[in-house]
XYZ file of C-alpha atoms in Angstrom:
671
model
C -4.425 -9.307 10.721
C -1.996 -9.120 7.825
C -2.724 -12.778 7.112
C -6.153 -11.744 5.836
C -4.471 -9.910 2.990
C -2.064 -12.639 2.003
C -1.745 -13.496 -1.612
C -4.114 -16.255 -2.751
C -3.020 -16.570 -6.362
C 0.453 -15.519 -7.463
C 2.769 -15.940 -10.385
C 6.299 -16.063 -9.010
C 8.028 -15.747 -12.368
C 6.567 -12.323 -13.171
C 6.364 -9.066 -11.227
C 3.215 -8.800 -9.165
C 0.381 -7.495 -11.318
C -2.514 -5.274 -10.348
C -4.988 -8.078 -10.998
C -3.380 -10.192 -8.266
C -4.049 -7.687 -5.482
C -7.236 -8.778 -3.694
C -7.273 -5.721 -1.428
C -7.466 -3.234 -4.322
C -10.911 -2.102 -5.433
C -11.592 -3.035 -9.106
C -11.936 0.630 -10.098
C -8.553 1.433 -8.570
C -7.030 -1.644 -10.190
C -8.328 -0.529 -13.595
C -6.999 2.983 -13.091
C -3.574 1.717 -12.060
C -3.136 -0.922 -14.746
C -1.353 1.568 -16.993
C 1.490 1.876 -14.441
C 2.363 -1.831 -14.683
C 4.936 -1.500 -17.445
C 6.493 1.729 -16.207
C 7.123 0.620 -12.640
C 8.236 -2.850 -13.691
C 10.715 -1.380 -16.156
C 12.130 0.937 -13.501
C 12.673 -1.988 -11.127
C 14.167 -4.195 -13.841
C 16.794 -1.569 -14.655
C 17.945 -1.589 -11.033
C 18.171 -5.390 -10.946
C 19.542 -6.005 -14.467
C 23.228 -6.057 -13.522
C 22.668 -8.468 -10.666
C 20.542 -10.764 -12.862
C 23.178 -10.805 -15.618
C 25.894 -11.722 -13.120
C 23.834 -14.542 -11.656
C 22.966 -15.838 -15.127
C 26.640 -16.089 -16.064
C 27.379 -18.063 -12.921
C 24.715 -20.661 -13.604
C 25.147 -23.699 -15.806
C 22.507 -25.132 -18.064
C 21.596 -27.784 -15.485
C 20.081 -27.063 -12.079
C 22.749 -25.867 -9.667
C 22.235 -26.314 -5.945
C 23.477 -23.431 -3.833
C 23.923 -23.841 -0.093
C 24.900 -20.213 0.461
C 22.547 -17.560 1.699
C 20.918 -15.504 -1.071
C 22.374 -12.156 -1.919
C 20.649 -9.341 -0.063
C 18.205 -7.297 -2.078
C 19.335 -3.960 -3.382
C 18.556 -1.224 -0.899
C 15.463 0.812 -1.598
C 16.042 4.320 -2.921
C 16.225 7.060 -0.333
C 13.430 8.888 -2.133
C 10.569 7.831 -4.375
C 10.716 11.068 -6.342
C 12.713 9.680 -9.321
C 10.329 6.775 -9.823
C 7.260 8.956 -9.216
C 8.561 11.410 -11.809
C 8.766 8.615 -14.387
C 5.108 7.856 -13.760
C 3.657 11.384 -13.972
C 6.232 13.366 -15.937
C 4.050 13.897 -19.043
C 0.996 15.117 -17.144
C 3.177 17.192 -14.815
C 4.821 18.957 -17.766
C 1.443 19.619 -19.395
C 0.103 20.986 -16.122
C 3.133 23.251 -15.763
C 2.616 24.681 -19.271
C -1.059 25.438 -18.637
C -0.203 27.058 -15.292
C 2.532 29.071 -16.996
C -0.065 30.425 -19.441
C -2.396 31.234 -16.543
C 0.310 33.314 -14.846
C 0.610 35.644 -17.865
C -3.120 35.772 -18.572
C -3.659 37.010 -15.020
C -2.264 40.375 -16.154
C -4.328 40.719 -19.344
C -7.358 42.282 -17.653
C -5.457 44.635 -15.273
C -3.223 46.120 -17.983
C -6.096 46.138 -20.459
C -8.026 48.186 -17.920
C -5.014 50.496 -17.498
C -4.836 51.194 -21.234
C -8.602 51.438 -21.696
C -9.097 53.940 -18.850
C -6.115 55.953 -20.097
C -7.661 56.048 -23.593
C -11.030 57.167 -22.216
C -9.401 59.951 -20.191
C -7.425 61.223 -23.172
C -10.064 60.627 -25.878
C -11.013 63.774 -27.827
C -13.158 62.083 -30.448
C -12.401 60.650 -33.846
C -11.665 57.092 -34.918
C -10.959 54.431 -32.330
C -7.268 53.460 -32.480
C -6.315 49.755 -32.737
C -4.634 49.911 -29.333
C -7.962 50.755 -27.685
C -9.563 47.738 -29.389
C -6.739 45.535 -28.077
C -7.203 46.927 -24.557
C -10.930 46.268 -24.736
C -10.329 42.710 -25.993
C -7.954 42.090 -23.075
C -10.604 43.239 -20.611
C -13.390 41.208 -22.280
C -11.600 38.065 -23.472
C -8.764 37.896 -20.948
C -10.905 36.332 -18.185
C -12.357 33.829 -20.697
C -8.921 32.659 -21.823
C -7.759 32.690 -18.209
C -10.591 30.416 -17.045
C -10.056 28.075 -20.012
C -6.370 27.620 -19.234
C -7.143 27.353 -15.526
C -9.604 24.537 -16.214
C -7.074 22.665 -18.349
C -4.435 23.067 -15.636
C -6.842 21.659 -13.048
C -7.695 18.738 -15.352
C -3.999 17.923 -15.797
C -3.528 18.115 -12.039
C -6.474 15.765 -11.509
C -4.976 13.239 -13.941
C -1.641 13.481 -12.154
C -3.290 12.907 -8.774
C -5.299 9.934 -10.048
C -2.177 8.254 -11.409
C -0.305 8.893 -8.177
C -3.153 7.396 -6.155
C -3.109 4.269 -8.303
C 0.691 4.066 -8.154
C 0.989 4.382 -4.370
C -1.988 2.086 -3.746
C -0.375 -0.561 -5.909
C 3.064 -0.063 -4.343
C 1.797 -0.299 -0.751
C -0.359 -3.358 -1.494
C 2.539 -5.064 -3.277
C 4.833 -4.372 -0.352
C 2.241 -5.690 2.101
C 2.486 -9.025 0.293
C 6.294 -9.083 0.111
C 7.766 -7.649 3.281
C 8.815 -9.777 6.244
C 5.637 -9.414 8.307
C 6.814 -11.955 10.879
C 9.817 -9.830 11.791
C 8.219 -6.427 11.370
C 6.188 -4.361 13.786
C 4.188 -2.718 11.006
C 0.438 -2.985 11.527
C -2.681 -2.922 9.409
C -3.502 0.438 10.984
C -0.293 1.928 9.598
C -0.943 0.561 6.113
C -4.535 1.835 6.259
C -3.238 5.322 7.039
C -0.681 5.068 4.244
C -3.478 4.365 1.762
C -6.208 6.592 3.193
C -4.285 9.582 4.602
C -0.743 9.828 3.256
C -1.681 8.903 -0.298
C -4.548 11.406 -0.209
C -2.185 14.153 0.965
C 0.126 13.429 -1.964
C -2.810 13.399 -4.394
C -4.096 16.727 -3.039
C -0.711 18.351 -3.508
C -0.271 16.915 -7.009
C -3.176 19.029 -8.263
C -1.365 22.228 -7.254
C 2.280 21.222 -7.489
C 3.001 23.376 -10.544
C 1.668 26.465 -8.788
C 4.198 26.071 -6.013
C 7.006 26.742 -8.488
C 5.175 29.535 -10.374
C 3.851 31.490 -7.411
C 7.246 33.065 -6.779
C 7.436 34.263 -10.366
C 3.877 35.558 -10.250
C 4.537 37.474 -7.038
C 7.671 39.021 -8.551
C 5.767 40.050 -11.691
C 2.966 41.533 -9.598
C 5.383 43.582 -7.525
C 7.157 44.728 -10.704
C 3.826 45.863 -12.145
C 3.019 47.720 -8.939
C 6.425 49.450 -9.078
C 5.660 50.457 -12.671
C 2.395 52.033 -11.530
C 3.232 53.440 -8.115
C 6.978 53.923 -8.307
C 8.867 53.776 -5.051
C 5.572 53.669 -3.175
C 5.353 50.003 -4.138
C 8.274 49.335 -1.804
C 5.993 50.140 1.116
C 3.831 47.159 0.264
C 6.931 45.091 -0.441
C 8.296 45.922 2.999
C 5.089 44.734 4.632
C 5.311 41.457 2.693
C 8.979 40.951 3.573
C 8.177 41.516 7.237
C 5.344 38.966 7.119
C 7.283 36.180 5.371
C 9.700 35.328 8.253
C 6.816 35.216 10.711
C 4.963 32.773 8.486
C 8.103 30.661 8.076
C 8.351 30.233 11.847
C 4.685 29.299 12.106
C 4.897 26.846 9.186
C 7.877 25.128 10.827
C 5.727 24.483 13.879
C 2.921 23.290 11.605
C 5.264 20.665 10.146
C 6.249 19.441 13.617
C 2.609 19.134 14.647
C 1.794 17.379 11.357
C 4.376 14.660 12.059
C 3.124 14.264 15.623
C -0.497 14.107 14.470
C 0.219 11.343 11.940
C 2.037 9.283 14.576
C -0.896 9.586 16.980
C -3.306 8.578 14.217
C -1.203 5.466 13.575
C -1.344 4.470 17.249
C -5.110 4.929 17.439
C -5.756 3.007 14.220
C -3.507 0.155 15.384
C -5.396 -0.156 18.679
C -8.799 0.000 16.960
C -7.713 -2.680 14.491
C -6.482 -4.854 17.348
C -9.766 -4.407 19.226
C -11.867 -5.287 16.183
C -9.745 -8.348 15.427
C -10.048 -9.641 19.000
C -13.604 -8.478 19.667
C -14.747 -11.930 20.791
C -12.007 -12.236 23.383
C -12.702 -8.689 24.537
C -16.403 -9.409 24.998
C -15.778 -12.710 26.778
C -13.393 -11.088 29.247
C -15.497 -7.919 29.670
C -12.622 -5.695 28.541
C -14.826 -3.220 26.662
C -14.312 -0.428 29.184
C -10.545 -0.894 29.231
C -10.219 -0.768 25.444
C -12.637 2.141 25.291
C -10.508 3.996 27.826
C -7.310 3.324 25.876
C -8.839 4.385 22.559
C -10.368 7.489 24.157
C -6.986 8.407 25.645
C -5.287 8.140 22.252
C -8.119 10.090 20.648
C -7.831 12.792 23.317
C -4.112 13.182 22.584
C -4.825 13.260 18.859
C -7.537 15.918 19.246
C -5.239 18.049 21.426
C -2.548 17.948 18.749
C -5.140 18.574 16.034
C -6.452 21.611 17.941
C -2.967 23.105 18.196
C -2.414 22.305 14.514
C -5.625 24.074 13.470
C -4.824 27.097 15.659
C -1.500 27.525 13.918
C -3.225 27.127 10.556
C -5.683 29.855 11.540
C -2.827 32.158 12.545
C -1.078 31.481 9.242
C -4.212 32.142 7.190
C -4.937 35.360 9.095
C -1.436 36.654 8.475
C -1.607 35.879 4.775
C -5.062 37.451 4.422
C -4.160 40.704 6.157
C -0.766 41.130 4.525
C -2.042 42.224 1.034
C -4.520 44.710 2.505
C -1.866 46.206 4.750
C 0.566 46.353 1.832
C -1.957 48.190 -0.358
C -2.708 50.681 2.404
C 0.985 51.381 2.928
C 1.628 51.897 -0.799
C -1.326 54.261 -1.291
C -0.363 56.333 1.752
C 3.217 56.701 0.549
C 2.100 57.554 -2.995
C -0.437 60.153 -1.918
C 1.554 61.745 0.905
C 5.253 61.463 0.166
C 5.803 61.182 -3.597
C 4.972 64.084 -5.933
C 2.530 64.885 -7.471
C 0.881 63.457 -4.321
C -2.042 61.887 -6.161
C -3.171 58.671 -7.812
C -4.936 58.730 -11.186
C -8.049 56.675 -11.902
C -6.146 54.358 -14.244
C -3.403 53.809 -11.670
C -5.862 53.354 -8.823
C -8.142 50.796 -10.520
C -5.220 48.879 -11.970
C -3.337 48.894 -8.671
C -6.434 47.691 -6.829
C -6.775 44.824 -9.323
C -3.111 43.925 -8.898
C -3.376 44.060 -5.126
C -6.408 41.788 -5.376
C -4.320 39.406 -7.471
C -1.575 39.658 -4.875
C -4.135 38.940 -2.157
C -5.376 35.826 -3.939
C -1.821 34.594 -4.506
C -0.747 35.174 -0.924
C -3.971 33.618 0.382
C -3.463 30.537 -1.752
C 0.251 30.181 -1.031
C -0.020 28.980 2.601
C -2.403 26.229 1.598
C 0.037 25.077 -1.054
C 2.923 25.172 1.405
C 0.880 23.271 3.973
C -0.150 20.749 1.318
C 3.496 20.373 0.281
C 4.478 19.716 3.900
C 1.792 17.052 4.284
C 2.729 15.470 0.963
C 6.396 15.405 1.988
C 5.488 13.733 5.283
C 3.341 11.174 3.454
C 6.038 10.505 0.866
C 8.659 9.916 3.563
C 6.327 7.568 5.457
C 5.547 5.564 2.326
C 9.252 5.494 1.405
C 10.149 4.085 4.823
C 7.467 1.416 4.478
C 8.591 0.429 0.981
C 12.205 0.259 2.221
C 11.384 -2.551 4.670
C 13.197 -5.817 4.005
C 11.428 -8.345 1.809
C 11.306 -12.032 2.617
C 14.144 -13.789 0.786
C 12.397 -17.110 0.714
C 12.168 -18.338 -2.864
C 14.179 -18.296 -6.066
C 12.660 -17.736 -9.482
C 11.955 -21.040 -11.182
C 12.287 -19.594 -14.677
C 15.848 -18.448 -14.011
C 16.783 -21.865 -12.611
C 15.487 -23.676 -15.678
C 13.024 -26.011 -13.925
C 9.841 -27.153 -15.643
C 6.512 -25.372 -15.279
C 4.677 -26.787 -12.282
C 7.812 -28.203 -10.668
C 8.608 -27.682 -6.978
C 12.249 -27.868 -5.906
C 13.691 -27.474 -2.410
C 17.317 -28.575 -2.080
C 19.297 -28.521 1.158
C 17.412 -25.402 2.227
C 17.070 -24.007 5.730
C 14.368 -21.592 6.852
C 13.662 -19.816 10.099
C 10.966 -17.557 11.494
C 12.620 -14.624 13.226
C 9.444 -14.252 15.314
C 6.104 -16.095 15.448
C 4.617 -16.222 11.941
C 1.705 -13.900 11.083
C -0.886 -16.660 11.417
C 0.358 -17.432 14.923
C 0.089 -13.777 15.907
C -3.542 -13.706 14.732
C -4.450 -16.885 16.569
C -3.058 -15.507 19.823
C -5.610 -12.723 19.744
C -8.499 -15.191 19.464
C -7.537 -17.777 22.055
C -8.782 -17.624 25.631
C -7.907 -19.295 28.846
C -9.617 -22.710 28.955
C -7.127 -24.567 31.119
C -6.994 -24.848 34.912
C -3.366 -25.947 34.891
C -1.753 -22.526 34.930
C -1.432 -22.073 31.181
C -1.487 -18.528 29.815
C -4.665 -17.017 28.406
C -3.464 -17.414 24.864
C -2.995 -21.162 25.284
C 0.155 -23.173 24.983
C 3.178 -21.057 24.166
C 4.215 -21.140 20.541
C 7.176 -23.399 20.020
C 7.080 -24.712 23.597
C 8.564 -27.967 24.758
C 5.099 -29.435 25.362
C 4.421 -29.252 21.658
C 7.707 -30.924 20.871
C 6.826 -33.817 23.158
C 3.748 -34.670 21.073
C 5.714 -35.500 17.956
C 5.423 -38.952 16.474
C 8.068 -41.302 15.116
C 9.429 -41.593 11.601
C 8.294 -44.334 9.278
C 10.423 -43.397 6.276
C 13.865 -42.104 5.369
C 12.687 -38.552 4.888
C 14.286 -35.692 6.801
C 12.606 -34.120 9.795
C 11.684 -30.477 9.391
C 12.572 -28.843 12.713
C 16.209 -28.480 13.690
C 17.573 -29.297 17.113
C 20.864 -29.572 18.889
C 19.445 -32.316 21.109
C 18.781 -35.961 20.175
C 16.177 -35.843 17.417
C 12.530 -36.688 17.735
C 11.793 -37.771 14.151
C 8.530 -36.954 12.389
C 6.488 -38.660 9.690
C 6.763 -36.929 6.336
C 5.695 -39.300 3.543
C 6.146 -37.352 0.325
C 5.846 -38.747 -3.166
C 9.061 -37.080 -4.338
C 11.185 -36.013 -1.366
C 14.790 -36.746 -0.537
C 16.897 -35.725 2.389
C 19.864 -36.678 4.477
C 19.576 -34.471 7.533
C 19.563 -36.143 10.927
C 18.499 -33.057 12.853
C 15.465 -33.316 15.080
C 13.203 -30.963 17.011
C 14.533 -28.162 19.189
C 12.664 -28.066 22.512
C 11.985 -24.487 23.504
C 12.370 -23.376 27.075
C 10.342 -20.552 28.534
C 13.347 -18.248 28.397
C 14.163 -19.053 24.769
C 13.029 -16.701 22.041
C 10.337 -18.462 19.946
C 11.895 -19.815 16.770
C 10.768 -22.447 14.272
C 13.483 -23.746 11.966
C 13.347 -25.989 8.917
C 16.844 -27.350 8.568
C 18.462 -28.926 5.501
C 15.171 -29.765 3.774
C 15.219 -31.385 0.335
C 12.037 -31.876 -1.650
C 11.279 -32.405 -5.332
C 7.782 -32.627 -6.797
C 7.580 -33.112 -10.554
C 4.845 -31.465 -12.637
C 1.461 -33.134 -12.186
C 2.456 -35.172 -9.126
C 0.729 -35.328 -5.760
C 2.905 -34.924 -2.665
C 1.418 -35.618 0.768
C 3.265 -34.361 3.841
C 1.988 -36.022 6.993
C 2.924 -35.207 10.567
C 1.519 -34.274 13.964
C 0.460 -30.784 14.922
C 3.358 -28.381 15.352
C 5.985 -30.293 13.402
C 6.414 -27.563 10.756
C 4.076 -28.560 7.921
C 2.518 -25.128 7.500
C 5.939 -23.522 7.808
C 7.168 -25.707 4.953
C 4.352 -24.426 2.732
C 5.198 -20.883 3.805
C 8.795 -21.582 2.813
C 7.650 -22.818 -0.615
C 5.612 -19.643 -1.073
C 8.587 -17.500 -0.127
C 6.955 -16.129 3.028
C 9.430 -17.751 5.428
C 12.935 -16.238 5.557
C 15.504 -18.527 3.942
C 18.894 -19.019 5.592
C 20.514 -21.039 2.821
C 20.001 -23.588 0.096
C 17.628 -23.409 -2.833
C 13.833 -23.201 -3.049
C 11.887 -22.550 -6.228
C 8.479 -23.046 -7.823
C 7.821 -22.293 -11.470
C 4.328 -21.381 -12.551
C 1.209 -19.905 -11.041
C 0.340 -20.947 -7.501
C -2.967 -21.510 -5.714
C -2.660 -21.588 -1.950
C -5.404 -22.830 0.362
C -4.414 -21.897 3.938
C -5.349 -23.872 7.000
C -7.162 -20.846 8.349
C -9.944 -19.923 5.939
C -10.440 -16.396 4.689
C -13.601 -15.015 3.082
C -14.146 -11.656 1.432
C -17.283 -9.646 2.166
C -18.903 -10.683 -1.108
C -21.169 -13.362 -2.521
C -20.161 -17.008 -2.429
C -19.659 -17.004 -6.206
C -17.435 -13.928 -6.037
C -15.381 -15.588 -3.295
C -14.789 -18.576 -5.566
C -14.126 -16.617 -8.761
C -11.930 -14.095 -6.940
C -11.678 -11.845 -9.977
C -11.356 -14.649 -12.546
C -13.622 -14.828 -15.580
C -16.793 -16.840 -15.003
C -16.977 -20.119 -16.932
C -20.182 -22.021 -16.258
C -18.897 -25.542 -16.907
C -15.718 -25.032 -14.884
C -17.648 -23.391 -12.055
C -20.151 -26.251 -11.858
C -17.342 -28.821 -11.880
C -15.625 -27.027 -8.986
C -18.856 -27.023 -6.952
C -19.235 -30.779 -7.475
C -15.602 -31.519 -6.661
C -15.705 -29.477 -3.434
C -19.112 -30.829 -2.319
C -20.705 -27.384 -2.150
C -23.998 -27.987 -3.956
C -25.890 -29.149 -0.873
C -24.644 -26.162 1.114
C -25.575 -23.701 -1.645
C -29.096 -25.141 -1.754
C -29.544 -24.196 1.913
C -28.487 -20.565 1.425
C -31.308 -18.028 0.967
C -29.995 -16.676 -2.363
C -27.921 -19.630 -3.483
C -24.394 -18.771 -4.565
C -25.421 -15.083 -4.717
C -25.716 -15.015 -0.915
C -23.252 -12.643 0.706
C -20.823 -14.344 3.057
C -17.973 -13.069 5.183
C -18.062 -10.830 8.236
C -21.114 -8.888 7.011
C -22.953 -11.830 5.508
C -24.172 -15.325 6.296
C -22.063 -17.180 8.848
C -20.667 -20.400 7.428
C -19.315 -23.293 9.426
C -15.607 -24.016 9.507
C -15.983 -26.872 7.042
C -18.019 -24.748 4.643
C -15.482 -21.940 4.791
C -12.669 -24.393 4.121
C -14.462 -25.802 1.085
C -15.099 -22.312 -0.304
C -11.368 -21.607 0.024
C -10.592 -24.918 -1.659
C -13.017 -24.093 -4.475
C -11.251 -20.760 -4.960
C -7.889 -22.506 -5.292
C -9.345 -25.081 -7.687
C -11.108 -22.566 -9.929
C -7.982 -20.483 -10.431
C -5.994 -21.339 -13.551
C -2.759 -22.307 -11.823
C 0.030 -24.844 -12.214
C 0.740 -25.614 -8.542
C -1.801 -26.056 -5.739
C -0.648 -25.926 -2.101
C -3.220 -27.307 0.356
C -2.704 -26.770 4.076
C -4.726 -29.406 5.956
C -7.898 -28.712 3.971
C -9.565 -31.929 5.191
C -9.298 -31.221 8.913
C -12.522 -29.197 9.212
C -14.842 -31.482 7.214
C -16.651 -34.705 8.043
C -15.124 -38.045 7.120
C -17.439 -38.759 4.173
C -17.038 -35.200 2.852
C -13.266 -35.490 3.229
C -13.279 -38.737 1.256
C -15.357 -37.087 -1.479
C -12.989 -34.099 -1.690
C -9.914 -36.318 -1.786
C -11.313 -38.563 -4.526
C -13.238 -36.060 -6.643
C -11.172 -32.911 -6.123
C -7.560 -33.702 -5.217
C -7.349 -36.917 -7.252
C -10.000 -35.875 -9.779
C -10.479 -32.229 -10.708
C -6.901 -31.234 -9.847
C -5.352 -34.082 -11.833
C -2.646 -32.682 -14.071
C -1.617 -29.982 -11.636
C 1.206 -30.245 -9.143
C -0.374 -30.749 -5.709
C 1.231 -30.516 -2.281
C -1.093 -31.549 0.540
C -0.125 -31.357 4.205
C -2.208 -33.151 6.813
C -1.972 -34.548 10.314
C -4.086 -37.578 9.410
C -2.395 -40.906 8.683
C -5.528 -42.341 7.027
C -4.580 -40.993 3.618
């Protein structure tokens, strides 16, 4: 499923921008655009020394390296330093407002203490200034308190919004960079990272400053109570000190259940995503009951953990709610029964009740903050582990190598999938058993020897793509600007061999504006070569670079749940003349005329069903409309009729795309 989120338009020379993330909602992208410079600068500082060293080692001309690329710098153990760079200003402002709130909390209680004391001792005459100050504290203290509280909440909301944009951008970037072929990470996990873990961090960000100030506020409240009640305040303090260890034990169990609950949510989301992606195969094989049983079992386990989690939360809340009341009762009993003069004045009583109410609110709010901090910590660790996954080291930066804009260079490079590529994993879920010769339900095994036996013979001096230790079976790869000297062939895969596709010692050079056509039978490695050019296939050695923006049209079409026009524009600015020219070049006008709302008709999973050829042409139109320097086309003519294919080749590939570097792979020899 990750293939659905692959990058369609990228600029390899620059860090990935928010505008290039198709899976981010436009509102989120707009909110997170401000973080572009900050996060890029933080990453550049970590990579500056390595870049300077590599720059000194290069000469002015292009240098071919046959060594494996240096491993990427390890990800930081914690995201906190980088997160702090993003939100430090708002976090400091929030802390200052919360600090003011802490002191304003005591304006009304001590104003009441002074005002009641003045009323009790008043014998007439002029009102002293101190009484006016006490009255102002009682009247205006809550107003100032609510004003500062509102500003603190606003600062917390801004902090949370920035964190949501930052983590959404970081997770989506990583989803486009990490080695998905060798990783077990699923769409369900990434969905939870964005929907659950990020939300937990955002929720905590609004109250983060209070977590540090609550201790000070509790200490000040207890000091005020000691000032009023004397040693009787220690009775309430003793009750609080007895309750804290009990809550610590319960909160430790809450953290354990929180980790377990998130893991069970990941499993359930992964299975649901798998079922939705393979719904056709499930319906054809009548596996609905089996998948329903599996999902229900995971949901039952999740609900059981959630029930235990909520029970512990209820116990924690009950303890925190009853602790202030019990503390007040203990203090009043000690004051009235054990400490002379064995009474409590009206001023002391009303003020103490107000302070105990403040203590009650603080202690009631504290467990929620602690619980939110635990959830945010769990979410931050999960996101950190995901961002620490290895990236695909598949492509060098063309700008650093000094090649021209639009140039494609692959020199003596070797690539290898460590496991079946993402597209192959998706196709396995959609295939069904159509053979009576004992083949598996998912069809012919990826990389099997049967596929190797279908390869053709070479008609040029170009190098074959797939490596082998056995006598080679050469393939046809006519390319306008390709050189190579490898004599390796195709590695037949036995049933016991781990699936592995290898491109060995490949050399390819396409100058700006040229058209390169790579021709070969199915399974010879054409799509893997394009993946290697994009940097999605792990590189073992050699050099591979593209300079400029890239449009990629995959063999397997992908459509967003949007109108046909929006699928073509894909976030680019609408230009009428360019849009009309793309429709003509891709032969889409006749198809648009048949749609009920023209190019405003919604297509995709929730819209009008298009044929395979129509979907392929919409994808081609998207790649053509984008303002890019290099266009990679993966067998875009295979799903269209012969006359439509001829039109696209003449009017689009040789016409509209003239001036751009084009790499077309196909299994047809007619071109």
